[in-house]
Amino acid sequence: MVDFSVDYGQLGDMSRTLNQADKNWESEVHNIDVDSAQGENGLGDDSVADSTNRVNDNLKQRLSNLQQSVHVLNRFIESVTMQTSNVDDKLSVEIEKRQ
Amino acid sequence: MGTSDLDWSALDLSKNPVPGGKSAIDRLASQFSANGDRCHDVSHSITSACGKAPDFKGDSAKQLQQSLSQVAQFAGRLSDVCEDIEQALRSWGSAVDTSQQTAYKDCQRAMDLRDSIAQNQKKLDQAKQTLKTNSDNLKKVMQTNGDSMSRETNRLLGVINSTTESITHYQGLVADDKGEIKRLKGEVSWVREQYKDAAKKTKQNLDECVDKATAKATQLNILNNAFTVGDFLSGGFESLSGIAELMKADPALIEGLKTAGLIGDELAGDWLGPIVGGLIEGGNLVAPATKTTGNLVQAASKAADTAAKVGAFGCIVGGIADYFGTYYARKEAYGQQAATQDAVAHGLITATTGFAGASSGAAAGAFVGSIVPGLGTIVGAGIGLAVGYLGAVAGNALYDNSVNRGNGDDMWDHMRDNLW
């Protein structure tokens, strides 16, 4: 291929990895509730609780970025794999015709 | 002993000076750690699958590899950040625990001392009362008997002496206990300072984690934007796969296009090349195709479809190239947000007008080429280039003029600025 060539076995490995991460994201990534750990028997100091809340909110956003990227790449690789397979099928028919 | 049993008023405090629960803090730290492990798994899986770099060939494959690498790096970075958060919280939990060990012990000791003071104060008060009673009795006895020492007088004097000693003893105990409480107050105050220092350090560490997580996110947002601009990229790679397979199937065609200088190994970087290549394919492939199929209309349709695929890919690459070109050219001058907005707008305009140009050119080329092979190439190329090129220039100039960014003060300046 002139512009795009990968080892499709390798692409399959990656697809499985990303697909698994994409599908299981909600169940495997904790939705951390810092509010439940506030107070005298929780995080204690107010400034620590505030910072933990802030870093948790930020991390949630970043994890969402990552989830989106994993989802997009997963879709993309699925698309490439499926399209390549379809083209292979069509080409086989076309080559037979030409022969 | 539970914290609820502690009475901080024994140390003249209104509430627990070192609040917090190590077990709750550790539990929170573990949740962050588990999320970090998940990110690490994603990063590791992509990196190991992506590590066979020689298998990625071609510009688009390299772009995919780079994108995967960015995601892996970002996931790794998030994993590191989660680990940092975990460490910060666990350190905080340990600091809380250490502070509480001393403060809670001191509070309990102060409560015991307060009880002891109360008991000794009670005995002191009783002794004082005894002293007063016996002093009054002695006074009465002495009024009755005069100055002569009677047996009763001696007894009362003995009681008064021993009571006075008791009072001195109890006053000493109360003073000692109060002194110890004062020392405990000082120790708890010091522990409180240590606690506050640890809190300040933890806050600082956590705030640094926010900065670390944010640093890489911008890069990933650009990646996500690039991948989700109207889902063009996905469609582009679908076309790409088809093109690549067609090229494999007909190497003579590719060699011909290469010889003509219309495509090359830098296909992905030259977005005009594929469009022109698609137009030429649309015009020139019809004649041999009709010999095979014997159906002129069907062949023209097939050729146009193929040409549109090639053209679609080219305009997407052009849109993406314009996206990144605009972003990096304007990032310094207008800031990241404006540069991203302009990049998305330029990318979409270029891709859309390029697509319109490629489609119309391919269709015209296929139709005219099916009647007069060769002429279709010229007609299609002319229409495709005019619509694609001038449309993108006008669209981008109109956008720049409306947001008042880019080089130029009016529409004509922006038109000139957007000419390639």
XYZ file of C-alpha atoms in Angstrom:
519
model
C 0.000 0.000 0.000
C 1.240 3.431 -0.770
C -0.142 5.363 2.171
C -1.529 3.022 4.764
C -0.073 -0.303 5.657
C -0.143 -2.059 8.981
C 0.061 -5.604 10.126
C -3.641 -6.478 10.392
C -2.924 -9.079 13.062
C -1.317 -6.309 15.053
C -4.270 -4.048 14.317
C -6.554 -6.829 15.551
C -4.613 -7.043 18.836
C -4.984 -3.322 19.257
C -8.648 -3.429 18.334
C -9.301 -6.087 20.975
C -7.408 -4.038 23.567
C -9.209 -0.806 22.779
C -12.551 -2.532 22.400
C -12.228 -4.117 25.815
C -11.171 -0.818 27.384
C -13.952 1.027 25.570
C -16.754 -1.400 26.477
C -15.693 -1.965 30.093
C -14.790 1.616 30.858
C -17.843 2.473 32.937
C -17.615 -0.644 35.075
C -13.860 -0.666 35.560
C -13.166 2.982 36.224
C -14.291 4.158 39.654
C -16.568 7.131 39.925
C -14.906 8.533 43.025
C -17.221 10.383 45.384
C -14.998 12.657 47.454
C -18.005 14.252 49.160
C -18.693 11.003 50.956
C -15.221 11.194 52.513
C -15.588 14.665 53.967
C -15.721 15.505 57.637
C -14.154 14.494 60.917
C -13.832 10.813 60.028
C -13.042 11.470 56.373
C -10.386 13.697 54.849
C -10.432 15.994 57.858
C -8.831 19.289 56.929
C -11.039 21.489 54.726
C -8.212 22.606 52.424
C -7.237 18.978 51.743
C -10.879 18.109 51.065
C -11.196 21.055 48.654
C -8.017 20.094 46.785
C -9.049 16.437 46.626
C -12.391 17.488 45.185
C -10.664 19.693 42.633
C -8.152 17.063 41.539
C -10.945 14.489 41.344
C -13.076 16.756 39.141
C -10.069 17.440 36.925
C -9.205 13.766 36.715
C -12.797 12.874 35.836
C -12.555 15.284 32.918
C -9.204 13.843 31.826
C -10.470 10.283 32.123
C -13.399 11.360 29.976
C -10.895 12.703 27.414
C -9.096 9.377 27.493
C -12.335 7.411 27.248
C -13.337 9.509 24.238
C -9.971 8.890 22.588
C -10.143 5.172 23.245
C -13.683 5.119 21.852
C -12.748 7.100 18.714
C -9.644 5.036 18.030
C -11.584 1.849 18.631
C -14.256 2.925 16.156
C -11.608 4.015 13.701
C -9.711 0.731 13.793
C -12.965 -1.228 13.504
C -13.846 0.882 10.485
C -10.483 0.329 8.796
C -10.568 -3.394 9.470
C -14.141 -3.807 8.255
C -13.612 -1.666 5.162
C -10.459 -3.512 4.232
C -12.287 -6.776 4.518
C -15.142 -5.487 2.311
C -12.701 -4.177 -0.300
C -10.889 -7.499 -0.322
C -14.183 -9.262 -1.044
C -15.147 -6.834 -3.813
C -11.704 -7.007 -5.360
C -11.781 -10.760 -5.488
C -14.986 -10.557 -7.507
C -13.572 -7.823 -9.762
C -10.315 -9.681 -10.395
C -12.229 -12.807 -11.298
C -14.292 -10.755 -13.770
C -11.208 -9.281 -15.387
C -9.555 -12.659 -15.677
C -11.654 4.592 72.622
C -13.726 6.250 69.906
C -13.260 9.852 68.926
C -16.838 10.568 70.011
C -15.841 9.739 73.606
C -13.206 12.450 73.653
C -14.116 15.741 75.288
C -11.875 18.392 73.815
C -13.033 20.978 76.327
C -10.589 19.260 78.720
C -7.937 21.041 76.656
C -10.056 24.198 76.288
C -10.805 23.286 72.653
C -14.224 23.498 71.070
C -13.636 20.595 68.648
C -11.182 17.958 67.467
C -8.051 19.874 66.361
C -6.835 16.994 64.137
C -9.947 15.654 62.361
C -9.846 12.918 59.755
C -10.004 9.156 59.398
C -7.007 7.215 58.123
C -9.139 4.294 56.958
C -11.456 6.573 54.931
C -8.469 8.430 53.450
C -6.739 5.153 52.549
C -9.943 3.888 50.957
C -10.108 7.007 48.785
C -6.417 6.623 47.908
C -7.090 3.024 46.810
C -9.859 4.173 44.463
C -7.521 6.636 42.780
C -4.898 3.897 42.603
C -7.366 1.491 40.947
C -8.192 4.113 38.297
C -4.462 4.624 37.809
C -4.020 0.881 37.262
C -6.775 0.974 34.637
C -5.035 3.838 32.814
C -1.751 1.972 33.065
C -3.355 -1.127 31.522
C -4.674 0.939 28.587
C -1.303 2.607 28.124
C 0.616 -0.653 28.367
C -1.713 -2.521 26.010
C -1.552 0.164 23.330
C 2.195 0.597 23.711
C 2.887 -3.125 23.420
C 0.526 -3.528 20.447
C 1.882 -0.375 18.848
C 5.503 -1.133 19.597
C 6.201 -2.998 16.374
C 6.922 0.279 14.596
C 8.268 -1.242 11.342
C 4.805 -2.644 10.623
C 3.330 0.843 10.313
C 4.084 2.017 6.800
C 2.855 5.081 4.980
C 1.995 8.556 6.230
C -1.517 7.702 7.333
C -0.393 4.589 9.168
C 2.278 6.670 10.881
C -0.392 9.196 11.799
C -2.461 6.423 13.330
C 0.577 5.161 15.187
C 1.298 8.670 16.448
C -2.284 9.084 17.607
C -2.193 5.767 19.415
C 1.117 6.741 20.928
C -0.378 10.033 22.159
C -3.277 8.210 23.761
C -0.895 5.705 25.352
C 1.278 8.527 26.662
C -1.726 10.383 28.020
C -3.067 7.242 29.693
C 0.389 6.681 31.178
C 0.463 10.254 32.392
C -2.938 9.879 34.035
C -1.721 6.682 35.639
C 1.250 8.616 37.080
C -1.074 11.379 38.286
C -3.338 8.834 39.992
C -0.283 7.344 41.659
C 0.782 10.824 42.830
C -2.703 11.450 44.235
C -2.616 8.095 45.968
C 0.779 8.892 47.497
C -0.359 12.357 48.615
C -3.477 10.952 50.262
C -1.663 8.055 51.926
C 0.937 10.478 53.322
C -1.894 12.641 54.549
C -3.577 9.641 56.153
C -0.329 8.765 57.943
C 0.129 12.366 59.113
C -3.456 12.427 60.405
C -2.919 9.111 62.162
C 0.352 10.244 63.794
C -1.207 13.536 64.927
C -4.232 11.770 66.297
C -2.183 9.215 68.228
C -0.640 12.043 70.262
C -3.646 14.377 70.369
C -6.141 11.688 71.317
C -3.834 10.326 74.030
C -3.323 13.844 75.375
C -7.030 14.563 75.298
C -7.778 11.394 77.231
C -5.028 12.264 79.716
C -6.438 15.797 80.098
C -9.909 14.351 80.713
C -8.480 12.075 83.434
C -6.617 15.007 84.953
C -9.744 17.102 84.891
C -11.538 14.352 86.845
C -8.611 14.165 89.246
C -8.654 17.932 89.734
C -12.382 17.817 90.414
C -11.942 15.073 93.006
C -9.015 16.814 94.688
C -10.840 20.119 94.549
C -13.771 18.464 96.281
C -11.462 17.089 99.000
C -9.836 20.494 99.223
C -13.192 22.157 99.704
C -14.128 19.574 102.347
C -10.823 20.146 104.138
C -11.361 23.884 104.091
C -14.831 23.348 105.524
C -13.366 21.077 108.217
C -10.755 23.695 108.993
C -13.414 26.398 109.316
C -15.609 24.216 111.543
C -12.749 23.246 113.829
C -11.447 26.819 113.947
C -14.931 28.012 115.001
C -15.123 25.269 117.659
C -11.685 26.167 118.965
C -12.764 29.788 119.212
C -15.849 28.792 121.256
C -13.839 26.474 123.554
C -11.288 29.158 124.170
C -14.056 31.709 124.948
C -15.444 29.278 127.530
C -12.211 28.103 129.098
C -10.143 31.223 128.645
C -6.542 30.827 127.682
C -6.000 27.636 129.653
C -5.272 24.638 127.404
C -7.872 21.982 127.895
C -7.890 18.503 126.408
C -10.525 19.593 123.903
C -8.442 22.571 122.893
C -5.491 20.331 122.157
C -7.616 17.947 120.106
C -9.029 20.776 118.026
C -5.571 22.209 117.449
C -4.419 18.770 116.266
C -7.330 18.487 113.831
C -6.686 21.988 112.518
C -3.032 21.210 111.919
C -3.703 17.995 110.063
C -6.473 19.636 108.008
C -4.149 22.468 107.059
C -1.612 19.887 105.864
C -4.334 18.169 103.834
C -5.311 21.460 102.265
C -1.697 22.090 101.301
C -1.466 18.565 99.896
C -4.632 18.857 97.825
C -3.704 22.307 96.597
C -0.401 20.834 95.431
C -2.171 17.977 93.606
C -4.570 20.366 91.892
C -1.699 22.652 90.898
C 0.294 19.691 89.506
C -2.688 18.458 87.499
C -3.327 21.932 86.120
C 0.345 22.207 85.199
C 0.172 18.874 83.369
C -2.937 19.995 81.484
C -1.112 23.150 80.470
C 1.750 21.012 79.141
C -0.726 18.810 77.258
C -2.328 21.890 75.721
C 1.076 22.973 74.467
C 1.762 19.517 73.026
C -1.613 19.338 71.261
C -1.057 22.851 69.918
C 2.277 21.675 68.466
C 0.608 18.560 67.033
C -2.039 20.811 65.486
C 0.720 22.850 63.821
C 2.273 19.651 62.445
C -1.152 18.618 61.185
C -1.646 21.964 59.454
C 1.808 21.743 57.850
C 0.978 18.260 56.559
C -2.373 19.545 55.242
C -0.629 22.407 53.457
C 1.877 20.027 51.859
C -0.908 17.612 50.838
C -2.905 20.467 49.301
C 0.194 21.561 47.376
C 0.835 18.010 46.115
C -2.777 17.582 45.035
C -2.818 20.959 43.269
C 0.336 19.926 41.387
C -1.521 16.802 40.264
C -4.187 19.028 38.680
C -1.461 20.845 36.725
C 0.143 17.574 35.642
C -3.158 16.125 34.441
C -4.006 19.310 32.567
C -0.653 19.610 30.803
C -1.131 16.628 28.496
C -4.865 17.051 28.085
C -4.596 19.898 25.581
C -2.633 17.683 23.246
C -5.245 14.952 23.504
C -8.114 17.389 22.932
C -6.501 18.391 19.641
C -6.259 14.721 18.757
C -9.915 14.150 19.638
C -10.991 17.205 17.660
C -8.968 16.019 14.663
C -10.587 12.605 14.875
C -14.129 13.832 15.315
C -14.349 16.679 12.799
C -17.579 15.505 11.197
C -16.281 11.930 11.392
C -14.389 12.799 8.206
C -11.233 11.050 9.219
C -12.936 7.734 9.730
C -14.555 8.042 6.324
C -11.221 9.149 4.925
C -9.452 6.047 6.059
C -12.245 3.910 4.698
C -11.618 5.498 1.319
C -7.926 5.094 1.895
C -8.231 1.385 2.447
C -10.238 1.084 -0.738
C -7.725 3.125 -2.690
C -4.820 1.139 -1.369
C -6.480 -2.124 -2.353
C -7.344 -0.781 -5.798
C -3.753 0.264 -6.196
C -2.618 -3.208 -5.304
C -5.043 -4.617 -7.847
C -3.946 -2.340 -10.666
C -0.240 -1.500 -10.258
C -0.007 -0.274 -13.840
C -2.470 2.511 -13.051
C -0.442 3.583 -10.045
C 2.794 3.548 -11.968
C 1.165 5.676 -14.664
C -0.086 8.227 -12.137
C 3.294 8.290 -10.459
C 5.064 8.790 -13.776
C 2.701 11.665 -14.523
C 3.690 13.162 -11.173
C 0.113 13.164 -9.938
C 0.625 10.917 -6.941
C 3.601 9.651 -5.033
C 4.645 8.105 -1.776
C 3.831 11.445 -0.159
C 0.193 10.924 -1.196
C -1.185 11.875 2.223
C 0.760 15.106 2.300
C -0.314 16.279 -1.164
C -4.040 16.740 -1.068
C -4.333 18.200 -4.567
C -2.598 15.135 -6.028
C -5.299 12.635 -5.063
C -8.050 14.921 -6.323
C -6.385 15.301 -9.701
C -5.551 11.604 -9.621
C -9.202 10.818 -8.984
C -10.303 13.031 -11.855
C -7.863 11.418 -14.239
C -8.965 7.994 -13.123
C -12.566 9.014 -13.687
C -11.817 10.125 -17.237
C -9.372 7.521 -18.453
C -10.400 4.250 -16.873
C -13.742 4.201 -18.599
C -12.573 2.954 -21.978
C -10.902 -0.272 -20.748
C -13.710 -0.760 -18.272
C -16.364 -0.670 -21.032
C -14.530 -3.408 -22.897
C -14.839 -5.613 -19.832
C -18.402 -4.876 -18.843
C -19.933 -3.770 -22.105
C -22.070 -1.338 -20.170
C -21.109 2.317 -20.607
C -23.375 3.777 -17.906
C -22.337 1.220 -15.316
C -18.662 1.796 -16.072
C -19.015 5.559 -15.827
C -20.743 5.192 -12.491
C -18.052 2.861 -11.206
C -15.282 5.179 -12.330
C -16.986 8.199 -10.785
C -17.413 6.314 -7.532
C -13.737 5.406 -7.478
C -12.724 8.945 -8.324
C -14.974 10.308 -5.584
C -13.292 7.969 -3.109
C -9.860 9.228 -4.099
C -11.050 12.822 -4.035
C -12.773 12.406 -0.682
C -9.555 11.222 0.853
C -7.622 14.110 -0.629
C -10.007 16.765 0.660
C -9.973 15.244 4.137
C -6.189 15.273 4.209
C -6.325 18.879 2.976
C -8.820 19.763 5.712
C -6.640 18.185 8.379
C -3.518 19.847 6.995
C -5.344 23.185 7.064
C -6.531 22.428 10.606
C -3.009 21.891 11.941
C -1.500 24.666 9.787
C -4.025 27.208 11.077
C -3.717 26.012 14.663
C 0.058 26.322 14.855
C 0.135 29.575 12.865
C -2.385 31.256 15.197
C -1.667 29.633 18.554
C 0.947 32.219 19.573
C -0.893 35.218 18.150
C -4.445 34.581 19.386
C -4.159 31.966 22.120
C -5.043 28.316 22.172
C -8.832 28.613 22.266
C -9.101 30.987 19.316
C -6.484 28.992 17.384
C -8.419 25.756 17.940
C -11.683 27.412 16.870
C -10.069 28.845 13.720
C -8.351 25.531 12.982
C -11.623 23.600 13.173
C -13.393 26.195 10.985
C -10.614 26.217 8.358
C -10.332 22.439 8.415
C -14.065 22.000 7.856
C -14.282 24.653 5.148
C -11.288 23.238 3.249
C -12.490 19.650 3.593
C -16.069 20.512 2.600
C -15.201 22.634 -0.413
C -12.524 20.138 -1.420
C -15.095 17.374 -1.242
C -17.555 19.388 -3.315
C -14.839 20.096 -5.858
C -13.675 16.497 -6.036
C -17.190 15.117 -6.359
C -18.314 17.555 -9.017
C -15.006 17.222 -10.888
C -15.080 13.438 -10.743
C -18.682 13.290 -11.919
C -18.025 15.715 -14.776
C -14.800 13.926 -15.697
C -16.486 10.520 -15.675
C -19.408 11.699 -17.784
C -17.410 13.603 -20.411
C -14.675 10.929 -20.336
C -17.218 8.208 -21.071
C -18.052 9.985 -24.322
C -14.691 11.431 -25.253
C -11.859 9.708 -23.335
C -9.179 12.233 -22.438
C -11.373 15.345 -22.617
C -13.079 14.256 -19.395
C -9.784 14.541 -17.596
C -9.391 18.179 -18.523
C -13.027 19.148 -17.885
C -13.201 17.260 -14.559
C -9.887 18.585 -13.326
C -10.878 22.136 -14.220
C -14.242 21.959 -12.443
C -12.856 20.089 -9.432
C -9.943 22.440 -8.924
C -12.041 25.573 -9.408
C -14.742 24.523 -6.916
C -12.317 23.000 -4.414
C -9.636 25.678 -4.525
C -11.645 28.883 -4.942
C -14.382 27.648 -2.599
C -11.854 27.011 0.179
C -10.168 30.398 -0.366
C -13.486 32.276 -0.317
C -14.875 30.319 2.635
C -11.775 30.730 4.790
C -11.503 34.442 3.879
C -15.156 34.992 4.790
C -14.604 33.276 8.140
C -11.384 35.211 8.926
C -13.079 38.472 8.002
C -16.036 37.720 10.284
C -13.856 36.877 13.329
C -11.311 39.575 12.401
C -8.306 37.252 12.683
C -5.570 36.296 10.222
C -3.631 38.716 8.006
C -5.586 41.555 6.455
C -8.123 44.255 7.248
C -10.869 43.530 4.749
C -12.344 40.715 2.677
C -9.899 41.152 -0.214
C -6.894 41.092 2.132
C -8.211 37.881 3.685
C -8.756 36.407 0.211
C -5.111 37.117 -0.646
C -3.995 35.760 2.732
C -5.775 32.463 2.111
C -4.309 31.898 -1.364
C -1.842 29.035 -1.357
